[in-house]
Short mmCIF file of C-alpha atoms in Angstrom, two decimals:
data_model
loop_
_atom_site.label_atom_id
_atom_site.label_comp_id
_atom_site.label_asym_id
_atom_site.label_seq_id
_atom_site.Cartn_x
_atom_site.Cartn_y
_atom_site.Cartn_z
CA MET A 1 40.46 21.97 -21.57
CA ALA A 2 40.44 25.75 -21.82
CA THR A 3 41.90 27.74 -18.91
CA TRP A 4 41.98 31.43 -18.04
CA LYS A 5 45.28 31.89 -19.91
CA THR A 6 44.18 30.11 -23.12
CA LEU A 7 44.36 32.74 -25.88
CA LEU A 8 44.43 30.55 -28.99
CA LEU A 9 43.28 27.01 -29.74
CA GLN A 10 43.31 24.21 -27.20
CA ASP A 11 45.96 21.51 -27.44
CA SER A 12 44.90 18.95 -30.01
CA SER A 13 43.72 15.49 -28.98
CA SER A 14 43.14 14.11 -32.47
CA PRO A 15 44.93 14.03 -35.84
CA LEU A 16 42.11 16.11 -37.32
CA MET A 17 42.61 18.91 -34.80
CA GLU A 18 46.36 18.89 -35.51
CA GLN A 19 45.67 19.49 -39.20
CA LEU A 20 43.18 22.25 -38.38
CA MET A 21 45.79 23.96 -36.22
CA PHE A 22 48.42 23.68 -38.98
CA PHE A 23 45.99 25.27 -41.45
CA HIS A 24 45.13 27.99 -38.93
CA ASP A 25 48.82 28.86 -38.46
CA HIS A 26 49.44 28.74 -42.23
CA THR A 27 46.57 31.16 -42.97
CA LEU A 28 47.39 33.44 -40.03
CA LEU A 29 50.98 33.84 -41.23
CA ILE A 30 49.78 34.91 -44.68
CA LEU A 31 47.35 37.40 -43.13
CA ILE A 32 50.07 38.89 -40.93
CA ILE A 33 52.37 39.34 -43.95
CA ILE A 34 49.58 41.04 -45.94
CA THR A 35 48.67 43.29 -43.00
CA ILE A 36 52.28 44.41 -42.49
CA LEU A 37 52.79 45.03 -46.22
CA VAL A 38 49.58 47.03 -46.68
CA GLY A 39 50.20 48.97 -43.47
CA GLN A 40 53.70 49.89 -44.59
CA MET A 41 52.39 51.08 -47.97
CA LEU A 42 49.66 53.19 -46.34
CA MET A 43 52.11 54.78 -43.93
CA SER A 44 54.54 55.61 -46.74
CA MET A 45 51.73 57.19 -48.78
CA LEU A 46 50.49 59.27 -45.84
CA PHE A 47 53.92 60.62 -44.85
CA ASN A 48 55.41 60.95 -48.35
CA LYS A 49 55.47 64.54 -49.64
CA PHE A 50 56.23 63.59 -53.24
CA ILE A 51 53.26 63.49 -55.63
CA ASN A 52 52.81 63.12 -59.38
CA ARG A 53 49.94 65.24 -60.69
CA TYR A 54 50.18 63.73 -64.17
CA LEU A 55 49.98 60.05 -63.13
CA LEU A 56 46.82 58.60 -64.70
CA GLU A 57 47.49 54.86 -64.92
CA GLY A 58 49.98 52.16 -64.09
CA GLN A 59 49.49 48.97 -66.07
CA LEU A 60 52.31 47.09 -64.35
CA ILE A 61 51.20 47.77 -60.77
CA GLU A 62 47.56 47.01 -61.68
CA MET A 63 48.61 43.66 -63.15
CA ILE A 64 50.65 42.89 -60.02
CA TRP A 65 47.84 43.65 -57.57
CA THR A 66 45.45 41.54 -59.65
CA ILE A 67 47.68 38.46 -60.03
CA LEU A 68 49.23 38.50 -56.56
CA PRO A 69 45.91 38.15 -54.62
CA ALA A 70 44.91 35.30 -56.95
CA VAL A 71 48.17 33.48 -56.17
CA ILE A 72 47.67 34.06 -52.43
CA LEU A 73 44.13 32.64 -52.61
CA ILE A 74 45.44 29.53 -54.35
CA ILE A 75 48.09 29.11 -51.63
CA ILE A 76 45.31 29.22 -49.03
CA ALA A 77 42.79 27.13 -51.01
CA LEU A 78 44.99 24.09 -51.69
CA PRO A 79 45.59 23.19 -48.00
CA SER A 80 41.92 23.95 -47.33
CA LEU A 81 40.77 21.47 -49.99
CA ARG A 82 43.18 18.87 -48.60
CA LEU A 83 41.70 19.39 -45.15
CA LEU A 84 38.15 19.00 -46.47
CA TYR A 85 39.19 15.67 -47.97
CA ILE A 86 40.60 14.55 -44.60
CA LEU A 87 37.36 15.64 -42.90
CA ASP A 88 35.31 13.36 -45.13
CA GLU A 89 33.45 10.62 -43.28
CA ASN A 90 34.95 7.20 -42.74
CA PRO A 91 32.71 4.48 -44.24
CA ASN A 92 33.93 1.81 -41.79
CA PRO A 93 33.91 3.17 -38.22
CA MET A 94 34.83 0.83 -35.38
CA ILE A 95 32.11 2.15 -33.06
CA SER A 96 28.91 4.15 -33.56
CA ILE A 97 27.59 6.30 -30.70
CA LYS A 98 24.37 8.28 -30.73
CA ALA A 99 24.29 11.62 -28.84
CA ILE A 100 20.83 13.06 -28.18
CA GLY A 101 20.39 16.63 -26.97
CA HIS A 102 17.72 17.55 -24.43
CA GLN A 103 16.87 20.66 -22.48
CA TRP A 104 19.32 20.58 -20.74
CA TYR A 105 21.39 17.42 -20.76
CA TRP A 106 22.78 14.82 -23.16
CA SER A 107 21.89 11.17 -23.50
CA TYR A 108 24.07 8.57 -25.23
CA GLU A 109 23.37 5.25 -26.91
CA TYR A 110 26.04 2.74 -27.95
CA SER A 111 24.17 1.38 -30.95
CA ASP A 112 26.68 -1.46 -31.52
CA TYR A 113 25.97 -2.90 -28.05
CA LYS A 114 22.68 -3.91 -26.47
CA ASN A 115 21.16 -1.96 -23.58
CA VAL A 116 24.06 0.48 -23.21
CA GLU A 117 22.46 3.90 -22.93
CA PHE A 118 22.48 6.58 -20.25
CA ASP A 119 21.80 10.24 -19.51
CA SER A 120 24.62 12.67 -18.80
CA TYR A 121 23.84 15.56 -16.44
CA MET A 122 26.18 18.26 -15.20
CA LEU A 123 27.36 17.67 -11.64
CA PRO A 124 25.85 20.27 -9.30
CA ILE A 125 28.28 22.25 -7.17
CA ASN A 126 27.28 20.51 -3.93
CA GLU A 127 28.19 17.10 -5.43
CA LEU A 128 31.60 18.04 -6.86
CA LYS A 129 34.62 16.03 -5.79
CA PRO A 130 38.05 17.63 -5.26
CA SER A 131 39.13 16.20 -8.64
CA SER A 132 36.03 17.41 -10.51
CA PHE A 133 35.80 20.49 -12.71
CA ARG A 134 33.09 23.03 -11.96
CA LEU A 135 30.43 23.41 -14.70
CA LEU A 136 32.30 20.89 -16.90
CA ASP A 137 32.07 17.49 -15.22
CA VAL A 138 29.09 15.16 -15.55
CA ASP A 139 27.67 12.22 -13.64
CA ASN A 140 28.01 9.78 -16.56
CA ARG A 141 30.93 10.40 -18.91
CA LEU A 142 31.00 9.35 -22.54
CA VAL A 143 33.61 6.56 -22.65
CA ILE A 144 35.52 6.17 -25.93
CA PRO A 145 38.57 4.00 -26.76
CA PHE A 146 41.55 5.96 -28.06
CA ASN A 147 43.18 5.26 -31.45
CA SER A 148 39.81 4.07 -32.75
CA GLN A 149 37.56 5.42 -35.50
CA VAL A 150 34.33 6.53 -33.82
CA ARG A 151 31.20 7.68 -35.60
CA ILE A 152 29.00 10.14 -33.68
CA LEU A 153 25.35 10.31 -34.68
CA THR A 154 23.48 13.22 -33.14
CA THR A 155 19.94 14.52 -32.98
CA SER A 156 17.69 16.41 -30.56
CA THR A 157 14.33 15.87 -28.90
CA ASP A 158 13.30 19.51 -28.52
CA VAL A 159 15.37 22.46 -29.86
CA ILE A 160 18.66 22.77 -31.76
CA HIS A 161 21.74 21.90 -29.72
CA SER A 162 25.37 21.57 -30.79
CA TRP A 163 27.69 18.75 -29.72
CA THR A 164 31.15 20.33 -29.50
CA ILE A 165 34.58 19.15 -28.34
CA PRO A 166 37.14 21.92 -29.15
CA SER A 167 40.27 19.79 -28.59
CA LEU A 168 38.99 17.26 -31.16
CA GLY A 169 37.95 19.86 -33.73
CA VAL A 170 34.37 18.53 -33.61
CA LYS A 171 31.27 20.72 -33.73
CA ILE A 172 28.04 19.26 -35.07
CA ASP A 173 24.47 20.50 -34.72
CA SER A 174 21.84 18.32 -33.04
CA ILE A 175 18.60 19.12 -34.89
CA PRO A 176 15.13 17.72 -34.05
CA GLY A 177 13.93 15.25 -36.67
CA ARG A 178 17.33 15.03 -38.35
CA LEU A 179 20.32 12.74 -37.84
CA ASN A 180 23.74 14.34 -38.37
CA GLN A 181 27.00 12.44 -38.18
CA THR A 182 30.70 13.05 -37.80
CA ASN A 183 33.84 11.00 -37.21
CA LEU A 184 36.52 11.40 -34.58
CA THR A 185 39.71 9.70 -33.46
CA ILE A 186 41.31 10.40 -30.09
CA ASN A 187 45.08 9.88 -29.99
CA ARG A 188 45.61 9.92 -26.22
CA THR A 189 43.92 8.92 -22.99
CA GLY A 190 42.43 11.42 -20.56
CA LEU A 191 39.40 13.64 -20.07
CA LEU A 192 38.13 15.91 -22.84
CA PHE A 193 35.59 18.63 -22.19
CA GLY A 194 33.08 20.41 -24.38
CA GLN A 195 29.80 22.26 -24.14
CA CYS A 196 26.66 22.86 -26.14
CA SER A 197 27.54 25.57 -28.67
CA GLU A 198 24.04 26.50 -29.81
CA ILE A 199 21.94 28.74 -27.55
CA CYS A 200 19.13 26.40 -26.55
CA GLY A 201 17.37 28.03 -23.62
CA ALA A 202 17.74 29.08 -20.00
CA ASN A 203 20.18 26.34 -18.98
CA HIS A 204 22.20 26.32 -22.20
CA SER A 205 25.42 26.88 -20.23
CA PHE A 206 24.78 23.89 -17.97
CA MET A 207 24.83 20.90 -20.34
CA PRO A 208 28.54 20.09 -20.69
CA ILE A 209 30.08 17.15 -22.55
CA THR A 210 32.79 15.05 -20.91
CA ILE A 211 34.62 12.32 -22.81
CA GLU A 212 36.74 9.77 -20.99
CA SER A 213 39.32 8.34 -23.39
CA ILE A 214 40.60 4.93 -22.30
CA SER A 215 42.40 1.96 -23.84
CA PRO A 216 40.36 -0.46 -26.01
CA ASN A 217 40.83 -3.27 -23.45
CA PHE A 218 39.41 -1.20 -20.61
CA PHE A 219 36.63 -0.04 -22.94
CA LEU A 220 35.55 -3.65 -23.56
CA LYS A 221 35.55 -4.27 -19.80
CA TRP A 222 33.45 -1.15 -19.28
CA ILE A 223 30.96 -2.27 -21.96
CA ASN A 224 30.67 -5.73 -20.41
CA SER A 225 30.08 -4.24 -16.95
CA ASN A 226 27.10 -2.23 -18.18
#
């Protein structure tokens, strides 16, 4: 989860988020190199007293600053295309879960199991336990087995919401009358937090998402107990 000292991305909890972070670092390094190079050239031009009044063209330098940006774009595009391929949906998920946005809470349906559906409301401050997180914890957490391919289907009953878990690299809009889907895999146990990322009304800030990642064996026990 994000804390007051989090300046960059959250720690990854899925292979997809790891790849997104690698691509982010790769692109940021290229941007820093370009910024330093261009800044150095601008500073040298501003503080250089030597000028050439008769300079009208420079074919070599024009060819360099045309080819070099093209090469840099290719260096950025190839990892990006690879990442898009990794992001592609998995045709054979192990579990399908439906997330439905409401003003202002989420409801979940485990479509592979009968009669497993519930609403998930944010815990009010007067009901928080010492181990709970303010404005992030819910009364009914979304339980998902780790190291399993999970398909999330999402829609909305009223306005546009957005189902978002930053540490998983997942952000998908919940749109009325439309069913969107995404895939996720969690590579560790624990609690993962997210929030609605589409302004959806007065209580937009008070419909968090809490995922409880557990082992597949405990997940089957949890399913059977519901």
